[in-house]
Tab-separated table of C-alpha atoms in Angstrom:
chain	number	residue	atom	x	y	z
A	1	MET	CA	117.458	-38.403	67.921
A	2	ASN	CA	115.990	-38.435	64.377
A	3	MET	CA	113.776	-41.211	63.060
A	4	ARG	CA	116.657	-42.930	61.175
A	5	SER	CA	118.810	-43.067	64.326
A	6	THR	CA	115.870	-44.361	66.331
A	7	CYS	CA	115.314	-47.209	63.851
A	8	ILE	CA	118.998	-48.165	63.892
A	9	ALA	CA	119.044	-48.184	67.697
A	10	ALA	CA	115.890	-50.281	67.808
A	11	GLY	CA	117.349	-52.729	65.314
A	12	LEU	CA	120.523	-53.122	67.349
A	13	ALA	CA	118.517	-53.696	70.504
A	14	LEU	CA	116.432	-56.366	68.788
A	15	SER	CA	119.606	-58.064	67.496
A	16	CYS	CA	121.021	-58.178	71.000
A	17	LEU	CA	117.837	-59.729	72.316
A	18	LEU	CA	117.786	-62.400	69.618
A	19	ALA	CA	121.502	-63.254	69.620
A	20	PRO	CA	121.491	-65.574	72.672
A	21	ALA	CA	118.812	-67.720	71.056
A	22	LEU	CA	120.953	-68.439	68.005
A	23	PRO	CA	123.124	-71.588	67.917
A	24	ALA	CA	126.794	-70.993	68.703
A	25	ALA	CA	127.853	-72.039	65.207
A	26	ALA	CA	125.452	-69.556	63.609
A	27	GLN	CA	126.999	-66.753	65.634
A	28	THR	CA	130.615	-67.733	65.131
A	29	GLY	CA	130.713	-69.577	61.807
A	30	TYR	CA	132.067	-72.850	63.219
A	31	PRO	CA	134.905	-73.549	63.374
A	32	THR	CA	136.735	-70.341	64.271
A	33	HIS	CA	139.766	-71.961	65.911
A	34	PRO	CA	141.588	-75.328	65.887
A	35	VAL	CA	139.735	-78.551	66.642
A	36	SER	CA	141.180	-81.320	68.832
A	37	LEU	CA	140.881	-84.943	67.727
A	38	ILE	CA	141.478	-87.227	70.704
A	39	VAL	CA	143.071	-90.616	70.004
A	40	PRO	CA	142.736	-92.875	73.091
A	41	PHE	CA	145.714	-95.007	72.032
A	42	PRO	CA	149.497	-94.454	72.154
A	43	PRO	CA	151.266	-92.826	69.193
A	44	GLY	CA	152.347	-95.051	66.320
A	45	GLY	CA	149.556	-97.613	66.249
A	46	ALA	CA	147.081	-98.105	63.434
A	47	THR	CA	144.359	-96.032	65.115
A	48	ASP	CA	146.780	-93.197	65.839
A	49	VAL	CA	148.094	-93.095	62.269
A	50	SER	CA	144.554	-93.344	60.899
A	51	GLY	CA	143.545	-90.466	63.152
A	52	ARG	CA	146.336	-88.329	61.738
A	53	VAL	CA	145.263	-89.133	58.184
A	54	LEU	CA	141.702	-88.108	59.042
A	55	ALA	CA	142.788	-85.004	60.963
A	56	GLN	CA	144.777	-83.596	58.072
A	57	ALA	CA	141.968	-84.099	55.569
A	58	LEU	CA	139.263	-82.954	57.994
A	59	GLY	CA	141.215	-79.775	58.683
A	60	LYS	CA	141.185	-78.910	54.994
A	61	GLU	CA	137.436	-79.513	54.812
A	62	LEU	CA	136.720	-77.378	57.883
A	63	GLY	CA	139.228	-74.650	57.089
A	64	GLN	CA	140.867	-75.021	60.500
A	65	THR	CA	143.726	-77.082	61.888
A	66	VAL	CA	142.676	-80.370	63.481
A	67	ILE	CA	145.197	-81.276	66.168
A	68	VAL	CA	145.671	-84.917	67.177
A	69	GLU	CA	146.033	-85.484	70.924
A	70	ASN	CA	146.958	-88.907	72.291
A	71	ARG	CA	145.267	-89.633	75.617
A	72	ALA	CA	145.951	-93.326	76.017
A	73	GLY	CA	145.292	-95.708	78.869
A	74	ALA	CA	142.773	-98.000	80.559
A	75	GLY	CA	141.576	-99.554	77.311
A	76	THR	CA	140.567	-96.182	75.776
A	77	VAL	CA	138.714	-95.109	78.948
A	78	ILE	CA	141.011	-92.146	79.684
A	79	GLY	CA	140.654	-90.549	76.260
A	80	ALA	CA	136.969	-91.335	75.890
A	81	SER	CA	136.178	-89.917	79.334
A	82	TYR	CA	138.013	-86.707	78.492
A	83	VAL	CA	135.869	-86.242	75.403
A	84	ALA	CA	132.665	-87.149	77.242
A	85	ARG	CA	133.386	-84.388	79.798
A	86	SER	CA	134.246	-81.783	77.147
A	87	ALA	CA	131.932	-79.032	75.960
A	88	PRO	CA	129.610	-80.162	73.133
A	89	ASP	CA	130.734	-77.382	70.819
A	90	GLY	CA	132.477	-79.327	68.042
A	91	TYR	CA	135.998	-78.408	69.136
A	92	THR	CA	136.776	-81.729	70.859
A	93	LEU	CA	136.293	-84.918	68.864
A	94	LEU	CA	137.136	-88.575	69.473
A	95	VAL	CA	138.293	-91.228	67.024
A	96	SER	CA	138.137	-94.691	68.533
A	97	SER	CA	137.172	-98.281	67.936
A	98	GLY	CA	134.302	-100.458	69.079
A	99	THR	CA	136.352	-101.045	72.234
A	100	THR	CA	135.150	-97.686	73.549
A	101	PHE	CA	131.506	-97.988	72.573
A	102	THR	CA	130.527	-101.657	72.897
A	103	ILE	CA	133.361	-103.695	74.469
A	104	ASN	CA	134.182	-101.581	77.534
A	105	PRO	CA	130.520	-101.342	78.585
A	106	ALA	CA	130.337	-105.151	78.471
A	107	VAL	CA	133.414	-105.802	80.612
A	108	ARG	CA	133.634	-102.782	82.940
A	109	SER	CA	131.037	-101.980	85.578
A	110	ASP	CA	132.547	-98.645	86.595
A	111	LEU	CA	132.823	-96.770	83.297
A	112	PRO	CA	132.924	-92.986	83.787
A	113	TYR	CA	130.962	-92.496	80.563
A	114	ASP	CA	127.830	-93.897	78.940
A	115	PRO	CA	128.417	-95.338	75.437
A	116	VAL	CA	125.169	-93.840	74.135
A	117	LYS	CA	124.314	-90.841	76.325
A	118	SER	CA	127.844	-89.403	76.410
A	119	PHE	CA	128.614	-89.319	72.687
A	120	GLU	CA	127.263	-87.935	69.444
A	121	PRO	CA	128.438	-90.223	66.589
A	122	ILE	CA	129.602	-88.289	63.518
A	123	GLY	CA	130.408	-91.292	61.365
A	124	ILE	CA	132.169	-94.625	60.970
A	125	VAL	CA	135.265	-94.322	58.800
A	126	GLY	CA	136.755	-97.802	58.512
A	127	ARG	CA	136.596	-101.451	59.501
A	128	THR	CA	139.002	-104.322	59.918
A	129	GLY	CA	138.150	-107.931	60.631
A	130	LEU	CA	139.726	-110.168	63.210
A	131	ILE	CA	141.479	-113.347	62.241
A	132	LEU	CA	142.210	-116.725	63.775
A	133	LEU	CA	145.902	-117.431	63.232
A	134	ALA	CA	148.043	-120.529	63.646
A	135	ASN	CA	151.720	-121.243	63.957
A	136	PRO	CA	152.846	-122.728	60.592
A	137	LYS	CA	153.966	-125.981	62.240
A	138	VAL	CA	150.537	-126.740	63.720
A	139	PRO	CA	148.629	-129.237	61.500
A	140	VAL	CA	145.570	-126.999	61.145
A	141	ASN	CA	144.526	-125.187	57.964
A	142	ASP	CA	140.790	-124.591	58.376
A	143	LEU	CA	138.103	-124.550	61.044
A	144	LYS	CA	137.235	-128.215	60.546
A	145	SER	CA	140.803	-129.321	61.266
A	146	PHE	CA	141.045	-126.740	64.062
A	147	ILE	CA	138.074	-128.273	65.879
A	148	ALA	CA	139.443	-131.794	65.366
A	149	TYR	CA	142.784	-130.646	66.809
A	150	VAL	CA	141.156	-129.062	69.865
A	151	LYS	CA	138.948	-132.105	70.538
A	152	ASP	CA	141.934	-134.452	70.486
A	153	PRO	CA	142.602	-135.416	74.142
A	154	ALA	CA	146.288	-134.744	73.522
A	155	HIS	CA	145.441	-131.054	73.031
A	156	ALA	CA	143.060	-130.546	75.948
A	157	ASP	CA	142.416	-126.899	76.852
A	158	THR	CA	144.164	-125.635	73.735
A	159	PRO	CA	145.471	-122.107	74.347
A	160	TYR	CA	144.932	-119.141	72.097
A	161	GLY	CA	146.480	-115.715	72.529
A	162	SER	CA	144.932	-112.278	72.145
A	163	PHE	CA	146.021	-108.687	72.650
A	164	GLY	CA	144.294	-108.539	76.032
A	165	SER	CA	141.384	-109.604	78.212
A	166	GLY	CA	138.153	-107.896	77.288
A	167	THR	CA	139.351	-107.008	73.792
A	168	THR	CA	137.652	-107.708	70.477
A	169	ALA	CA	140.101	-110.558	69.902
A	170	ASN	CA	139.087	-112.146	73.209
A	171	PHE	CA	135.405	-111.785	72.252
A	172	VAL	CA	135.927	-113.474	68.873
A	173	GLY	CA	137.770	-116.392	70.482
A	174	GLU	CA	135.053	-116.938	73.077
A	175	ALA	CA	132.212	-116.504	70.586
A	176	PHE	CA	133.745	-119.181	68.356
A	177	ALA	CA	134.402	-121.554	71.269
A	178	ALA	CA	130.752	-121.285	72.317
A	179	ALA	CA	129.446	-121.710	68.762
A	180	ALA	CA	131.642	-124.761	68.119
A	181	GLY	CA	131.079	-126.329	71.534
A	182	ILE	CA	134.791	-126.535	72.291
A	183	LYS	CA	136.964	-125.509	75.232
A	184	LEU	CA	139.810	-123.055	74.670
A	185	THR	CA	142.158	-121.453	77.171
A	186	HIS	CA	142.542	-117.729	76.690
A	187	VAL	CA	146.067	-116.316	77.089
A	188	PRO	CA	145.902	-112.508	77.278
A	189	TYR	CA	148.902	-110.401	76.250
A	190	LYS	CA	149.652	-106.712	76.666
A	191	GLY	CA	149.141	-105.920	73.007
A	192	SER	CA	149.446	-107.519	69.577
A	193	ALA	CA	153.256	-107.480	69.371
A	194	PRO	CA	154.009	-109.861	72.277
A	195	ALA	CA	151.141	-112.174	71.287
A	196	MET	CA	152.425	-112.321	67.714
A	197	ALA	CA	155.988	-112.962	68.911
A	198	ASP	CA	154.877	-115.968	70.972
A	199	LEU	CA	152.729	-117.300	68.120
A	200	ILE	CA	155.658	-117.106	65.696
A	201	GLY	CA	157.966	-118.653	68.291
A	202	GLY	CA	155.606	-121.546	68.967
A	203	GLN	CA	154.899	-120.685	72.617
A	204	ILE	CA	151.200	-120.664	71.693
A	205	PRO	CA	149.687	-122.576	68.749
A	206	PHE	CA	146.931	-120.074	67.916
A	207	SER	CA	145.935	-116.464	68.377
A	208	VAL	CA	143.242	-114.003	67.373
A	209	ASP	CA	144.363	-110.620	66.096
A	210	THR	CA	143.231	-107.867	63.768
A	211	VAL	CA	143.729	-108.369	60.064
A	212	SER	CA	145.715	-105.135	59.916
A	213	ALA	CA	148.181	-106.350	62.562
A	214	ALA	CA	148.496	-109.823	61.031
A	215	LEU	CA	149.063	-108.839	57.409
A	216	PRO	CA	152.862	-108.341	57.543
A	217	GLN	CA	153.443	-111.712	59.235
A	218	LEU	CA	151.036	-113.477	56.879
A	219	LYS	CA	152.860	-112.055	53.854
A	220	ASN	CA	156.167	-113.291	55.262
A	221	GLY	CA	154.756	-116.765	55.937
A	222	LYS	CA	155.506	-116.543	59.656
A	223	VAL	CA	151.900	-117.360	60.591
A	224	LYS	CA	148.957	-118.826	58.712
A	225	ALA	CA	145.335	-117.739	58.470
A	226	ILE	CA	142.452	-120.009	59.468
A	227	ALA	CA	139.348	-117.789	59.284
A	228	VAL	CA	138.279	-114.149	59.502
A	229	SER	CA	135.511	-112.895	61.753
A	230	SER	CA	134.089	-110.159	59.516
A	231	PRO	CA	130.675	-110.732	57.913
A	232	GLN	CA	132.336	-110.766	54.475
A	233	ARG	CA	135.786	-111.872	53.383
A	234	SER	CA	138.532	-109.342	53.906
A	235	THR	CA	139.637	-107.259	50.931
A	236	PHE	CA	143.196	-107.959	52.040
A	237	LEU	CA	142.743	-111.752	52.347
A	238	PRO	CA	140.171	-112.760	49.729
A	239	ASP	CA	141.173	-116.438	49.899
A	240	VAL	CA	140.578	-116.763	53.635
A	241	PRO	CA	137.015	-117.891	54.500
A	242	THR	CA	134.867	-116.269	57.154
A	243	PHE	CA	133.650	-118.044	60.276
A	244	ALA	CA	130.109	-117.495	59.033
A	245	GLU	CA	130.574	-119.213	55.680
A	246	SER	CA	132.385	-122.048	57.460
A	247	GLY	CA	129.228	-122.812	59.441
A	248	TYR	CA	129.440	-120.379	62.366
A	249	PRO	CA	127.184	-117.382	61.632
A	250	GLN	CA	127.304	-116.455	65.343
A	251	VAL	CA	130.879	-115.282	64.760
A	252	ALA	CA	130.330	-112.353	62.423
A	253	MET	CA	131.979	-109.310	63.958
A	254	ASP	CA	134.701	-106.865	63.096
A	255	THR	CA	136.265	-103.830	64.686
A	256	TRP	CA	135.521	-100.357	63.432
A	257	LEU	CA	136.689	-96.763	63.768
A	258	MET	CA	134.221	-94.025	64.606
A	259	VAL	CA	134.512	-90.257	64.914
A	260	ALA	CA	132.301	-88.915	67.705
A	261	ALA	CA	131.755	-85.764	69.747
A	262	PRO	CA	130.326	-85.079	73.196
A	263	ARG	CA	126.542	-85.498	73.221
A	264	GLY	CA	124.615	-82.254	72.700
A	265	LEU	CA	126.185	-80.713	69.603
A	266	PRO	CA	124.254	-77.834	68.030
A	267	ALA	CA	122.412	-79.213	65.003
A	268	ASP	CA	124.315	-77.066	62.495
A	269	VAL	CA	127.690	-78.069	63.957
A	270	LYS	CA	126.764	-81.734	63.728
A	271	THR	CA	125.610	-81.250	60.127
A	272	ARG	CA	128.844	-79.435	59.240
A	273	LEU	CA	131.002	-82.137	60.807
A	274	GLY	CA	128.992	-84.946	59.197
A	275	GLN	CA	129.287	-83.448	55.732
A	276	ALA	CA	132.977	-82.698	56.197
A	277	LEU	CA	133.659	-86.273	57.292
A	278	ALA	CA	131.659	-87.658	54.351
A	279	ASN	CA	133.776	-85.533	51.991
A	280	VAL	CA	136.955	-86.751	53.671
A	281	MET	CA	135.924	-90.373	53.195
A	282	ALA	CA	135.216	-89.749	49.507
A	283	ASN	CA	138.797	-88.521	49.057
A	284	PRO	CA	140.796	-91.157	47.094
A	285	ASP	CA	144.033	-90.316	48.923
A	286	VAL	CA	142.410	-90.795	52.332
A	287	ARG	CA	140.933	-94.111	51.264
A	288	LYS	CA	144.296	-95.227	49.891
A	289	ASN	CA	146.061	-94.325	53.141
A	290	LEU	CA	143.494	-96.154	55.274
A	291	LEU	CA	143.818	-99.239	53.076
A	292	ALA	CA	147.587	-99.112	53.528
A	293	LEU	CA	146.995	-99.246	57.296
A	294	GLY	CA	144.817	-102.346	56.983
A	295	PHE	CA	141.464	-100.605	57.346
A	296	GLU	CA	138.742	-100.990	54.756
A	297	PRO	CA	137.461	-97.425	54.270
A	298	GLU	CA	133.720	-97.352	54.744
A	299	PHE	CA	131.691	-94.278	55.638
A	300	GLU	CA	128.487	-94.650	57.629
A	301	ASN	CA	126.813	-91.521	58.967
A	302	GLY	CA	126.160	-90.652	62.600
A	303	GLN	CA	122.696	-92.171	62.656
A	304	GLN	CA	124.052	-95.458	61.284
A	305	GLY	CA	126.877	-95.341	63.810
A	306	GLU	CA	124.463	-94.932	66.688
A	307	ALA	CA	122.352	-97.819	65.397
A	308	LEU	CA	125.465	-100.015	65.281
A	309	ILE	CA	126.299	-99.231	68.912
A	310	LEU	CA	122.752	-100.063	70.017
A	311	LYS	CA	122.867	-103.326	68.052
A	312	GLU	CA	126.252	-104.497	69.336
A	313	LEU	CA	125.897	-103.545	73.010
A	314	PRO	CA	123.560	-106.433	73.988
A	315	GLN	CA	125.552	-108.871	71.835
A	316	MET	CA	128.838	-108.017	73.544
A	317	ARG	CA	127.253	-108.102	76.994
A	318	GLU	CA	125.833	-111.560	76.331
A	319	ILE	CA	129.216	-112.926	75.205
A	320	ALA	CA	130.998	-111.336	78.175
A	321	GLU	CA	128.527	-112.746	80.680
A	322	ARG	CA	128.572	-116.241	79.185
A	323	ALA	CA	132.360	-116.434	79.029
A	324	ASN	CA	132.963	-114.389	82.199
A	325	ILE	CA	135.163	-111.943	80.301
A	326	LYS	CA	136.598	-109.157	82.421
A	327	ALA	CA	138.835	-106.226	81.555
A	328	ASP	CA	142.538	-106.392	82.414
């Protein structure tokens, strides 16, 4: 073997020795095949449609197809657990709400995932507030008249509906009841649609729902808005005051959508995904589509997303313990 051949052989041997130490993405140029985006809700809902909007735009940014998979059930636990068990290689992602990361840990003692240790936040992509609604025939138009109505002995144990026990709507109702020193009776429903139907029909006088779900009925005058739970007024309902500005700063919460991956992503994969998601959220068409779904597009990076989870976890646990909130 001549000297040139010897050098080539030595170089190849050195490359083989070094290759295992390189991150997977550096070797393969992530992504090299389609990425799965898990939606832990049934098809057709706001989160599912939002996920499809994000998947299409994210696929263009990454240069690979992003396939939406619906793995619904158990209050997002089924889909979230699937992602938590998946390889941390960037090919399985989750898009879900605060239900997965801060509500479930507060109301379920047997979660098969850890909200912090199991996931690598990539970024928050949108928010929507929750809203206290009333049947139009109920003589309540603001929080002051709401409290007077509830304290009237004729309306003892006033009921309010939500889209389920242990949901964000349930948490807002109980947080407000505690802050105002009033007693409310929670009526859980299996989703927004049946709760809204009973509110419109007068079977319940009040309910708490997401702004996105309530908007169509508010526009048609079938229900009326009392207050929103978000820290600031909703872009969609600028005339509706917040709980906080009405004297209840303890009730300043919204629900948010986050894209996350299994914990342990290679650093370059996480960087690639974070930048791609930031570019997606700067896309005017994506922002327009999210607004149409009732979500206020707002990008916060993975570090900010993780900080939000750590901030909300003790808050949600405190509310759940005080009000004895349990999952359905």
